[in-house]
Amino acid sequence: MSLTIISSVKAHGGEQRVYSHPSSSTGTEMVFSAFIPDHPPGKKLPLVWYLSGLTCTHANVTEKGEYRAACAALGLIFIAPDTSPRGEGVPDDPEGAYDFGLGAGFYVDATQKPYAKNYQMRRYLEVELPELIAAHLPVDLERQAIMGHSMGGHGALTIGLRNPGRFASVSAFAPIVAPMECPWGHKALTGYLGESQSAWLAYDACALIEAGARVPHLLVDQGTADPFLDTQLKTHLLVAACEAAGQPATIRMQEGYDHSYYFISTFMAEHLAWHHQRLKR
């Protein structure tokens, strides 16, 4: 399967590219961005995945994330996929709400009509896109890390926990840690997977940890002024799950920070340096 370059610009000693490709998982054209630091010919570089939050495309972190200087200095490729399938005929929230449908795929493989046809984001990210970039970009799939924000933090945590041994490290900014326990999660998991909560367990980080899933290294930053902290994100549930299960984790409450990219960009370089330390051979 081929990649089409939509754009490519020089930045911070590397190239910021945006690609599109037809996806067999979603049945749509998918778009992602990739920052590739300058490197010797033939050399493969470690890879950091970044999963975005509700309403976002690849463009939000690409334009606001302030990751390029750090990635260039550390020699990290940075891949930012879209958050859902898009295009003509792709079903959206029936009422046009922001928290379901387009821009809100929740990184699940939907089983419910009409969403099952296109909303196969788990398969897209766990199987299809890694294989595609490995065939076309200078990535070393033996050295991968994953991170994300909000809904994308949920995606990073659950993908990391479901794929032991794949990721050297997992981090998140303001993640949805227990979608089974919050309104965003209830709406998404019911709509994509149906009423049976047994089908939801694979998409809840706290439930996965309680069931025995582990990641080697976990870092979470959460702003204390985040308006979604108490109702949707519930960081304390992740703290409790990690402590009860013995999952090593650094979970930091950052005083006065909110849910925005001002918060994310403040700590982005620190997260990337943390991942780099764990991606070294």
PDB file of C-alpha atoms in Angstrom:
ATOM      1  CA  MET A   1       0.000   0.000   0.000  1.00  0.00           C
ATOM      2  CA  SER A   2       1.347   3.411  -0.944  1.00  0.00           C
ATOM      3  CA  LEU A   3       1.674   6.701   0.890  1.00  0.00           C
ATOM      4  CA  THR A   4       0.938  10.081  -0.664  1.00  0.00           C
ATOM      5  CA  ILE A   5       2.827  13.108   0.641  1.00  0.00           C
ATOM      6  CA  ILE A   6       0.390  15.981   1.160  1.00  0.00           C
ATOM      7  CA  SER A   7       3.030  18.398   2.429  1.00  0.00           C
ATOM      8  CA  SER A   8       6.649  18.485   3.560  1.00  0.00           C
ATOM      9  CA  VAL A   9       8.485  21.369   5.219  1.00  0.00           C
ATOM     10  CA  LYS A  10      11.929  21.711   6.764  1.00  0.00           C
ATOM     11  CA  ALA A  11      11.943  22.362  10.506  1.00  0.00           C
ATOM     12  CA  HIS A  12      14.441  22.010  13.364  1.00  0.00           C
ATOM     13  CA  GLY A  13      16.857  19.873  11.407  1.00  0.00           C
ATOM     14  CA  GLY A  14      14.274  17.517  10.007  1.00  0.00           C
ATOM     15  CA  GLU A  15      11.173  17.271   7.835  1.00  0.00           C
ATOM     16  CA  GLN A  16       7.603  17.730   8.970  1.00  0.00           C
ATOM     17  CA  ARG A  17       5.464  15.732   6.590  1.00  0.00           C
ATOM     18  CA  VAL A  18       1.760  14.999   6.245  1.00  0.00           C
ATOM     19  CA  TYR A  19       0.739  11.796   4.488  1.00  0.00           C
ATOM     20  CA  SER A  20      -2.498  10.245   3.267  1.00  0.00           C
ATOM     21  CA  HIS A  21      -3.276   6.661   2.325  1.00  0.00           C
ATOM     22  CA  PRO A  22      -6.247   4.392   1.696  1.00  0.00           C
ATOM     23  CA  SER A  23      -6.980   2.312   4.786  1.00  0.00           C
ATOM     24  CA  SER A  24      -8.171  -1.273   4.654  1.00  0.00           C
ATOM     25  CA  SER A  25      -9.207  -1.012   8.317  1.00  0.00           C
ATOM     26  CA  THR A  26     -11.496   2.007   8.060  1.00  0.00           C
ATOM     27  CA  GLY A  27     -12.410   1.816   4.369  1.00  0.00           C
ATOM     28  CA  THR A  28     -11.520   5.500   4.054  1.00  0.00           C
ATOM     29  CA  GLU A  29      -8.600   7.734   3.202  1.00  0.00           C
ATOM     30  CA  MET A  30      -6.602   8.341   6.373  1.00  0.00           C
ATOM     31  CA  VAL A  31      -4.179  11.172   7.134  1.00  0.00           C
ATOM     32  CA  PHE A  32      -1.283  11.316   9.588  1.00  0.00           C
ATOM     33  CA  SER A  33       1.712  13.557  10.225  1.00  0.00           C
ATOM     34  CA  ALA A  34       5.312  12.457  10.658  1.00  0.00           C
ATOM     35  CA  PHE A  35       8.327  14.428  11.839  1.00  0.00           C
ATOM     36  CA  ILE A  36      11.528  12.780  10.636  1.00  0.00           C
ATOM     37  CA  PRO A  37      14.820  14.156  11.985  1.00  0.00           C
ATOM     38  CA  ASP A  38      17.811  14.359   9.668  1.00  0.00           C
ATOM     39  CA  HIS A  39      19.731  11.090   9.870  1.00  0.00           C
ATOM     40  CA  PRO A  40      22.402   9.127   8.005  1.00  0.00           C
ATOM     41  CA  PRO A  41      21.182   7.140   4.991  1.00  0.00           C
ATOM     42  CA  GLY A  42      20.005   3.689   5.945  1.00  0.00           C
ATOM     43  CA  LYS A  43      19.709   4.420   9.664  1.00  0.00           C
ATOM     44  CA  LYS A  44      16.436   3.572  11.384  1.00  0.00           C
ATOM     45  CA  LEU A  45      15.203   5.766  14.207  1.00  0.00           C
ATOM     46  CA  PRO A  46      13.098   5.074  17.307  1.00  0.00           C
ATOM     47  CA  LEU A  47       9.445   6.001  17.051  1.00  0.00           C
ATOM     48  CA  VAL A  48       7.053   7.896  19.325  1.00  0.00           C
ATOM     49  CA  TRP A  49       3.330   7.644  18.609  1.00  0.00           C
ATOM     50  CA  TYR A  50       1.097  10.538  19.667  1.00  0.00           C
ATOM     51  CA  LEU A  51      -2.680  10.019  19.877  1.00  0.00           C
ATOM     52  CA  SER A  52      -4.882  13.097  19.991  1.00  0.00           C
ATOM     53  CA  GLY A  53      -8.059  13.935  21.868  1.00  0.00           C
ATOM     54  CA  LEU A  54     -11.700  14.634  21.103  1.00  0.00           C
ATOM     55  CA  THR A  55     -12.410  16.811  18.026  1.00  0.00           C
ATOM     56  CA  CYS A  56      -8.758  16.714  16.946  1.00  0.00           C
ATOM     57  CA  THR A  57      -7.071  15.668  13.728  1.00  0.00           C
ATOM     58  CA  HIS A  58      -3.346  15.119  13.195  1.00  0.00           C
ATOM     59  CA  ALA A  59      -3.049  18.888  12.807  1.00  0.00           C
ATOM     60  CA  ASN A  60      -3.620  19.941  16.415  1.00  0.00           C
ATOM     61  CA  VAL A  61      -0.420  18.515  17.852  1.00  0.00           C
ATOM     62  CA  THR A  62       1.463  19.144  14.597  1.00  0.00           C
ATOM     63  CA  GLU A  63       0.721  22.857  14.849  1.00  0.00           C
ATOM     64  CA  LYS A  64       0.659  23.354  18.633  1.00  0.00           C
ATOM     65  CA  GLY A  65       2.610  20.513  20.250  1.00  0.00           C
ATOM     66  CA  GLU A  66       6.111  22.059  20.110  1.00  0.00           C
ATOM     67  CA  TYR A  67       7.804  18.675  19.771  1.00  0.00           C
ATOM     68  CA  ARG A  68      10.071  19.143  16.750  1.00  0.00           C
ATOM     69  CA  ALA A  69      13.111  20.677  18.422  1.00  0.00           C
ATOM     70  CA  ALA A  70      13.172  17.929  21.044  1.00  0.00           C
ATOM     71  CA  CYS A  71      12.638  15.156  18.488  1.00  0.00           C
ATOM     72  CA  ALA A  72      15.418  16.519  16.280  1.00  0.00           C
ATOM     73  CA  ALA A  73      17.830  16.734  19.218  1.00  0.00           C
ATOM     74  CA  LEU A  74      16.938  13.235  20.454  1.00  0.00           C
ATOM     75  CA  GLY A  75      16.643  11.535  17.070  1.00  0.00           C
ATOM     76  CA  LEU A  76      12.981  10.513  17.460  1.00  0.00           C
ATOM     77  CA  ILE A  77      10.408  10.067  14.721  1.00  0.00           C
ATOM     78  CA  PHE A  78       7.044  11.474  15.835  1.00  0.00           C
ATOM     79  CA  ILE A  79       3.872  10.032  14.274  1.00  0.00           C
ATOM     80  CA  ALA A  80       0.465  11.678  14.855  1.00  0.00           C
ATOM     81  CA  PRO A  81      -2.530   9.816  13.357  1.00  0.00           C
ATOM     82  CA  ASP A  82      -6.084  11.095  13.013  1.00  0.00           C
ATOM     83  CA  THR A  83      -8.674  10.364  15.709  1.00  0.00           C
ATOM     84  CA  SER A  84     -11.334   8.757  13.510  1.00  0.00           C
ATOM     85  CA  PRO A  85     -12.218   7.807   9.948  1.00  0.00           C
ATOM     86  CA  ARG A  86     -13.605  10.648   7.847  1.00  0.00           C
ATOM     87  CA  GLY A  87     -15.204  11.147   4.485  1.00  0.00           C
ATOM     88  CA  GLU A  88     -18.462  10.838   2.619  1.00  0.00           C
ATOM     89  CA  GLY A  89     -20.720   8.200   4.117  1.00  0.00           C
ATOM     90  CA  VAL A  90     -18.840   7.859   7.415  1.00  0.00           C
ATOM     91  CA  PRO A  91     -21.501   7.991  10.160  1.00  0.00           C
ATOM     92  CA  ASP A  92     -21.333  10.746  12.768  1.00  0.00           C
ATOM     93  CA  ASP A  93     -23.105  11.404  16.051  1.00  0.00           C
ATOM     94  CA  PRO A  94     -26.827  11.574  15.233  1.00  0.00           C
ATOM     95  CA  GLU A  95     -27.098  14.927  16.999  1.00  0.00           C
ATOM     96  CA  GLY A  96     -23.762  16.262  15.780  1.00  0.00           C
ATOM     97  CA  ALA A  97     -22.194  16.234  19.256  1.00  0.00           C
ATOM     98  CA  TYR A  98     -18.424  16.585  19.579  1.00  0.00           C
ATOM     99  CA  ASP A  99     -17.875  13.547  21.803  1.00  0.00           C
ATOM    100  CA  PHE A 100     -18.910  10.752  19.448  1.00  0.00           C
ATOM    101  CA  GLY A 101     -18.419   9.950  15.774  1.00  0.00           C
ATOM    102  CA  LEU A 102     -16.149  12.099  13.628  1.00  0.00           C
ATOM    103  CA  GLY A 103     -13.100  13.184  15.607  1.00  0.00           C
ATOM    104  CA  ALA A 104     -14.073  10.878  18.462  1.00  0.00           C
ATOM    105  CA  GLY A 105     -13.202   7.319  17.477  1.00  0.00           C
ATOM    106  CA  PHE A 106     -11.977   6.436  20.998  1.00  0.00           C
ATOM    107  CA  TYR A 107      -9.408   4.062  19.464  1.00  0.00           C
ATOM    108  CA  VAL A 108     -11.814   1.102  19.493  1.00  0.00           C
ATOM    109  CA  ASP A 109     -12.922  -1.459  16.918  1.00  0.00           C
ATOM    110  CA  ALA A 110     -16.656  -0.773  16.724  1.00  0.00           C
ATOM    111  CA  THR A 111     -19.063  -3.694  16.572  1.00  0.00           C
ATOM    112  CA  GLN A 112     -22.364  -1.790  16.377  1.00  0.00           C
ATOM    113  CA  LYS A 113     -24.107  -0.586  13.230  1.00  0.00           C
ATOM    114  CA  PRO A 114     -23.638   1.783  11.489  1.00  0.00           C
ATOM    115  CA  TYR A 115     -20.193   2.396  13.030  1.00  0.00           C
ATOM    116  CA  ALA A 116     -18.613  -1.045  12.623  1.00  0.00           C
ATOM    117  CA  LYS A 117     -17.955  -0.551   8.916  1.00  0.00           C
ATOM    118  CA  ASN A 118     -15.525   2.358   9.378  1.00  0.00           C
ATOM    119  CA  TYR A 119     -14.662   2.818  13.052  1.00  0.00           C
ATOM    120  CA  GLN A 120     -11.882   0.238  13.301  1.00  0.00           C
ATOM    121  CA  MET A 121      -9.288   2.478  14.917  1.00  0.00           C
ATOM    122  CA  ARG A 122      -7.782  -0.198  17.165  1.00  0.00           C
ATOM    123  CA  ARG A 123      -6.899  -2.403  14.195  1.00  0.00           C
ATOM    124  CA  TYR A 124      -5.732   0.622  12.233  1.00  0.00           C
ATOM    125  CA  LEU A 125      -3.282   1.690  14.944  1.00  0.00           C
ATOM    126  CA  GLU A 126      -2.184  -1.674  16.273  1.00  0.00           C
ATOM    127  CA  VAL A 127      -1.723  -3.430  12.930  1.00  0.00           C
ATOM    128  CA  GLU A 128      -2.197  -1.474   9.709  1.00  0.00           C
ATOM    129  CA  LEU A 129      -0.416   1.829  10.297  1.00  0.00           C
ATOM    130  CA  PRO A 130       2.706   0.332  11.959  1.00  0.00           C
ATOM    131  CA  GLU A 131       3.115  -2.049   9.035  1.00  0.00           C
ATOM    132  CA  LEU A 132       2.640   0.785   6.564  1.00  0.00           C
ATOM    133  CA  ILE A 133       5.149   3.170   8.086  1.00  0.00           C
ATOM    134  CA  ALA A 134       7.679   0.377   8.570  1.00  0.00           C
ATOM    135  CA  ALA A 135       7.523  -0.227   4.829  1.00  0.00           C
ATOM    136  CA  HIS A 136       7.953   3.435   3.884  1.00  0.00           C
ATOM    137  CA  LEU A 137       9.662   5.365   6.699  1.00  0.00           C
ATOM    138  CA  PRO A 138      13.017   4.864   8.485  1.00  0.00           C
ATOM    139  CA  VAL A 139      11.465   3.611  11.722  1.00  0.00           C
ATOM    140  CA  ASP A 140      12.814   0.972  14.084  1.00  0.00           C
ATOM    141  CA  LEU A 141       9.760  -0.936  15.302  1.00  0.00           C
ATOM    142  CA  GLU A 142      11.912  -2.598  17.947  1.00  0.00           C
ATOM    143  CA  ARG A 143      12.081   0.813  19.655  1.00  0.00           C
ATOM    144  CA  GLN A 144       8.599   2.257  20.059  1.00  0.00           C
ATOM    145  CA  ALA A 145       6.954   4.493  22.648  1.00  0.00           C
ATOM    146  CA  ILE A 146       3.396   5.798  22.770  1.00  0.00           C
ATOM    147  CA  MET A 147       1.797   8.898  24.267  1.00  0.00           C
ATOM    148  CA  GLY A 148      -1.444  10.833  23.979  1.00  0.00           C
ATOM    149  CA  HIS A 149      -3.783  13.501  25.299  1.00  0.00           C
ATOM    150  CA  SER A 150      -7.253  13.091  26.831  1.00  0.00           C
ATOM    151  CA  MET A 151      -9.093  10.585  24.590  1.00  0.00           C
ATOM    152  CA  GLY A 152      -5.673   9.971  23.031  1.00  0.00           C
ATOM    153  CA  GLY A 153      -4.236   9.409  26.493  1.00  0.00           C
ATOM    154  CA  HIS A 154      -6.879   6.731  26.914  1.00  0.00           C
ATOM    155  CA  GLY A 155      -5.759   5.314  23.565  1.00  0.00           C
ATOM    156  CA  ALA A 156      -2.086   5.340  24.502  1.00  0.00           C
ATOM    157  CA  LEU A 157      -2.697   3.674  27.868  1.00  0.00           C
ATOM    158  CA  THR A 158      -4.964   0.936  26.540  1.00  0.00           C
ATOM    159  CA  ILE A 159      -2.901   0.182  23.429  1.00  0.00           C
ATOM    160  CA  GLY A 160       0.221   0.003  25.574  1.00  0.00           C
ATOM    161  CA  LEU A 161      -1.429  -2.278  28.121  1.00  0.00           C
ATOM    162  CA  ARG A 162      -2.916  -4.583  25.475  1.00  0.00           C
ATOM    163  CA  ASN A 163       0.398  -5.021  23.643  1.00  0.00           C
ATOM    164  CA  PRO A 164       2.990  -6.155  26.198  1.00  0.00           C
ATOM    165  CA  GLY A 165       6.539  -5.902  24.965  1.00  0.00           C
ATOM    166  CA  ARG A 166       5.762  -3.582  22.046  1.00  0.00           C
ATOM    167  CA  PHE A 167       6.340  -0.218  23.740  1.00  0.00           C
ATOM    168  CA  ALA A 168       9.342   0.679  25.862  1.00  0.00           C
ATOM    169  CA  SER A 169       7.328   3.404  27.579  1.00  0.00           C
ATOM    170  CA  VAL A 170       3.861   4.956  27.753  1.00  0.00           C
ATOM    171  CA  SER A 171       2.931   8.490  28.742  1.00  0.00           C
ATOM    172  CA  ALA A 172      -0.137  10.696  28.703  1.00  0.00           C
ATOM    173  CA  PHE A 173      -1.381  14.218  29.243  1.00  0.00           C
ATOM    174  CA  ALA A 174      -4.740  14.430  31.047  1.00  0.00           C
ATOM    175  CA  PRO A 175      -5.893  10.955  29.953  1.00  0.00           C
ATOM    176  CA  ILE A 176      -9.360   9.466  30.283  1.00  0.00           C
ATOM    177  CA  VAL A 177      -8.212   6.691  32.596  1.00  0.00           C
ATOM    178  CA  ALA A 178     -11.489   4.843  33.209  1.00  0.00           C
ATOM    179  CA  PRO A 179     -13.990   5.339  30.370  1.00  0.00           C
ATOM    180  CA  MET A 180     -16.330   2.836  32.019  1.00  0.00           C
ATOM    181  CA  GLU A 181     -16.703   5.351  34.870  1.00  0.00           C
ATOM    182  CA  CYS A 182     -17.295   8.632  32.998  1.00  0.00           C
ATOM    183  CA  PRO A 183     -19.932  10.180  30.681  1.00  0.00           C
ATOM    184  CA  TRP A 184     -17.638  10.451  27.625  1.00  0.00           C
ATOM    185  CA  GLY A 185     -16.697   6.810  27.960  1.00  0.00           C
ATOM    186  CA  HIS A 186     -20.217   5.515  28.587  1.00  0.00           C
ATOM    187  CA  LYS A 187     -21.504   7.254  25.478  1.00  0.00           C
ATOM    188  CA  ALA A 188     -18.645   6.101  23.255  1.00  0.00           C
ATOM    189  CA  LEU A 189     -18.409   2.520  24.476  1.00  0.00           C
ATOM    190  CA  THR A 190     -22.170   1.997  24.323  1.00  0.00           C
ATOM    191  CA  GLY A 191     -22.415   3.513  20.853  1.00  0.00           C
ATOM    192  CA  TYR A 192     -19.466   1.631  19.370  1.00  0.00           C
ATOM    193  CA  LEU A 193     -19.573  -1.656  21.323  1.00  0.00           C
ATOM    194  CA  GLY A 194     -23.111  -2.078  22.647  1.00  0.00           C
ATOM    195  CA  GLU A 195     -24.592  -2.369  26.113  1.00  0.00           C
ATOM    196  CA  SER A 196     -22.563  -5.336  27.383  1.00  0.00           C
ATOM    197  CA  GLN A 197     -19.834  -3.959  29.613  1.00  0.00           C
ATOM    198  CA  SER A 198     -17.768  -7.106  29.210  1.00  0.00           C
ATOM    199  CA  ALA A 199     -16.921  -5.769  25.736  1.00  0.00           C
ATOM    200  CA  TRP A 200     -15.748  -2.499  27.265  1.00  0.00           C
ATOM    201  CA  LEU A 201     -13.039  -3.965  29.494  1.00  0.00           C
ATOM    202  CA  ALA A 202     -10.351  -4.002  26.781  1.00  0.00           C
ATOM    203  CA  TYR A 203     -10.752  -0.243  26.407  1.00  0.00           C
ATOM    204  CA  ASP A 204     -10.457   0.842  30.046  1.00  0.00           C
ATOM    205  CA  ALA A 205      -6.929   1.373  31.387  1.00  0.00           C
ATOM    206  CA  CYS A 206      -7.875   0.878  35.030  1.00  0.00           C
ATOM    207  CA  ALA A 207      -9.770  -2.324  34.238  1.00  0.00           C
ATOM    208  CA  LEU A 208      -6.836  -3.645  32.206  1.00  0.00           C
ATOM    209  CA  ILE A 209      -4.397  -2.969  35.050  1.00  0.00           C
ATOM    210  CA  GLU A 210      -6.747  -4.608  37.545  1.00  0.00           C
ATOM    211  CA  ALA A 211      -6.900  -7.656  35.234  1.00  0.00           C
ATOM    212  CA  GLY A 212      -3.109  -7.983  35.192  1.00  0.00           C
ATOM    213  CA  ALA A 213      -1.956  -5.953  32.179  1.00  0.00           C
ATOM    214  CA  ARG A 214       1.279  -4.019  32.653  1.00  0.00           C
ATOM    215  CA  VAL A 215       3.570  -1.560  30.886  1.00  0.00           C
ATOM    216  CA  PRO A 216       7.269  -1.195  31.714  1.00  0.00           C
ATOM    217  CA  HIS A 217       7.213   2.552  32.350  1.00  0.00           C
ATOM    218  CA  LEU A 218       4.253   4.937  32.775  1.00  0.00           C
ATOM    219  CA  LEU A 219       4.269   8.745  33.069  1.00  0.00           C
ATOM    220  CA  VAL A 220       1.120  10.882  33.392  1.00  0.00           C
ATOM    221  CA  ASP A 221       0.791  14.642  33.783  1.00  0.00           C
ATOM    222  CA  GLN A 222      -2.567  16.112  34.804  1.00  0.00           C
ATOM    223  CA  GLY A 223      -3.386  19.773  35.337  1.00  0.00           C
ATOM    224  CA  THR A 224      -5.162  20.699  38.564  1.00  0.00           C
ATOM    225  CA  ALA A 225      -7.163  23.432  36.758  1.00  0.00           C
ATOM    226  CA  ASP A 226      -8.439  21.033  34.100  1.00  0.00           C
ATOM    227  CA  PRO A 227     -12.239  21.509  33.897  1.00  0.00           C
ATOM    228  CA  PHE A 228     -12.707  17.829  32.990  1.00  0.00           C
ATOM    229  CA  LEU A 229     -10.656  16.386  35.848  1.00  0.00           C
ATOM    230  CA  ASP A 230     -13.415  15.418  38.270  1.00  0.00           C
ATOM    231  CA  THR A 231     -16.179  14.372  35.852  1.00  0.00           C
ATOM    232  CA  GLN A 232     -14.362  12.786  32.887  1.00  0.00           C
ATOM    233  CA  LEU A 233     -10.668  12.119  33.558  1.00  0.00           C
ATOM    234  CA  LYS A 234     -10.675  10.887  37.175  1.00  0.00           C
ATOM    235  CA  THR A 235      -6.928  10.592  37.571  1.00  0.00           C
ATOM    236  CA  HIS A 236      -7.322   9.316  41.125  1.00  0.00           C
ATOM    237  CA  LEU A 237      -8.714   6.042  39.749  1.00  0.00           C
ATOM    238  CA  LEU A 238      -5.479   5.412  37.837  1.00  0.00           C
ATOM    239  CA  VAL A 239      -3.430   6.223  40.927  1.00  0.00           C
ATOM    240  CA  ALA A 240      -5.454   3.713  42.926  1.00  0.00           C
ATOM    241  CA  ALA A 241      -5.306   1.020  40.230  1.00  0.00           C
ATOM    242  CA  CYS A 242      -1.527   1.328  39.843  1.00  0.00           C
ATOM    243  CA  GLU A 243      -0.921   1.282  43.595  1.00  0.00           C
ATOM    244  CA  ALA A 244      -3.166  -1.737  44.131  1.00  0.00           C
ATOM    245  CA  ALA A 245      -1.602  -3.712  41.275  1.00  0.00           C
ATOM    246  CA  GLY A 246       2.012  -2.688  41.770  1.00  0.00           C
ATOM    247  CA  GLN A 247       2.184  -1.052  38.338  1.00  0.00           C
ATOM    248  CA  PRO A 248       5.147   1.379  38.427  1.00  0.00           C
ATOM    249  CA  ALA A 249       3.870   4.837  37.530  1.00  0.00           C
ATOM    250  CA  THR A 250       4.811   8.481  37.880  1.00  0.00           C
ATOM    251  CA  ILE A 251       1.544  10.439  38.029  1.00  0.00           C
ATOM    252  CA  ARG A 252       2.057  14.162  38.530  1.00  0.00           C
ATOM    253  CA  MET A 253      -0.588  16.764  39.326  1.00  0.00           C
ATOM    254  CA  GLN A 254       0.606  19.986  37.707  1.00  0.00           C
ATOM    255  CA  GLU A 255      -0.661  22.969  39.666  1.00  0.00           C
ATOM    256  CA  GLY A 256      -2.731  25.513  37.733  1.00  0.00           C
ATOM    257  CA  TYR A 257      -2.546  23.865  34.300  1.00  0.00           C
ATOM    258  CA  ASP A 258      -5.663  23.243  32.230  1.00  0.00           C
ATOM    259  CA  HIS A 259      -6.588  20.796  29.419  1.00  0.00           C
ATOM    260  CA  SER A 260      -5.169  22.782  26.502  1.00  0.00           C
ATOM    261  CA  TYR A 261      -2.088  22.646  24.300  1.00  0.00           C
ATOM    262  CA  TYR A 262      -0.560  25.350  26.485  1.00  0.00           C
ATOM    263  CA  PHE A 263      -0.353  22.587  29.090  1.00  0.00           C
ATOM    264  CA  ILE A 264       0.746  19.877  26.671  1.00  0.00           C
ATOM    265  CA  SER A 265       3.452  21.966  25.013  1.00  0.00           C
ATOM    266  CA  THR A 266       4.860  22.940  28.420  1.00  0.00           C
ATOM    267  CA  PHE A 267       5.717  19.330  29.257  1.00  0.00           C
ATOM    268  CA  MET A 268       6.119  17.853  25.759  1.00  0.00           C
ATOM    269  CA  ALA A 269       9.927  18.046  25.620  1.00  0.00           C
ATOM    270  CA  GLU A 270      10.173  16.502  29.092  1.00  0.00           C
ATOM    271  CA  HIS A 271       7.987  13.569  28.035  1.00  0.00           C
ATOM    272  CA  LEU A 272      10.030  13.032  24.879  1.00  0.00           C
ATOM    273  CA  ALA A 273      13.297  13.050  26.832  1.00  0.00           C
ATOM    274  CA  TRP A 274      11.756  10.542  29.271  1.00  0.00           C
ATOM    275  CA  HIS A 275      10.783   8.264  26.374  1.00  0.00           C
ATOM    276  CA  HIS A 276      14.223   8.661  24.783  1.00  0.00           C
ATOM    277  CA  GLN A 277      15.934   7.367  27.916  1.00  0.00           C
ATOM    278  CA  ARG A 278      13.817   4.209  27.743  1.00  0.00           C
ATOM    279  CA  LEU A 279      14.259   3.729  23.984  1.00  0.00           C
ATOM    280  CA  LYS A 280      18.048   3.580  24.198  1.00  0.00           C
ATOM    281  CA  ARG A 281      19.762   0.312  23.362  1.00  0.00           C
TER     282      ARG A 281
END
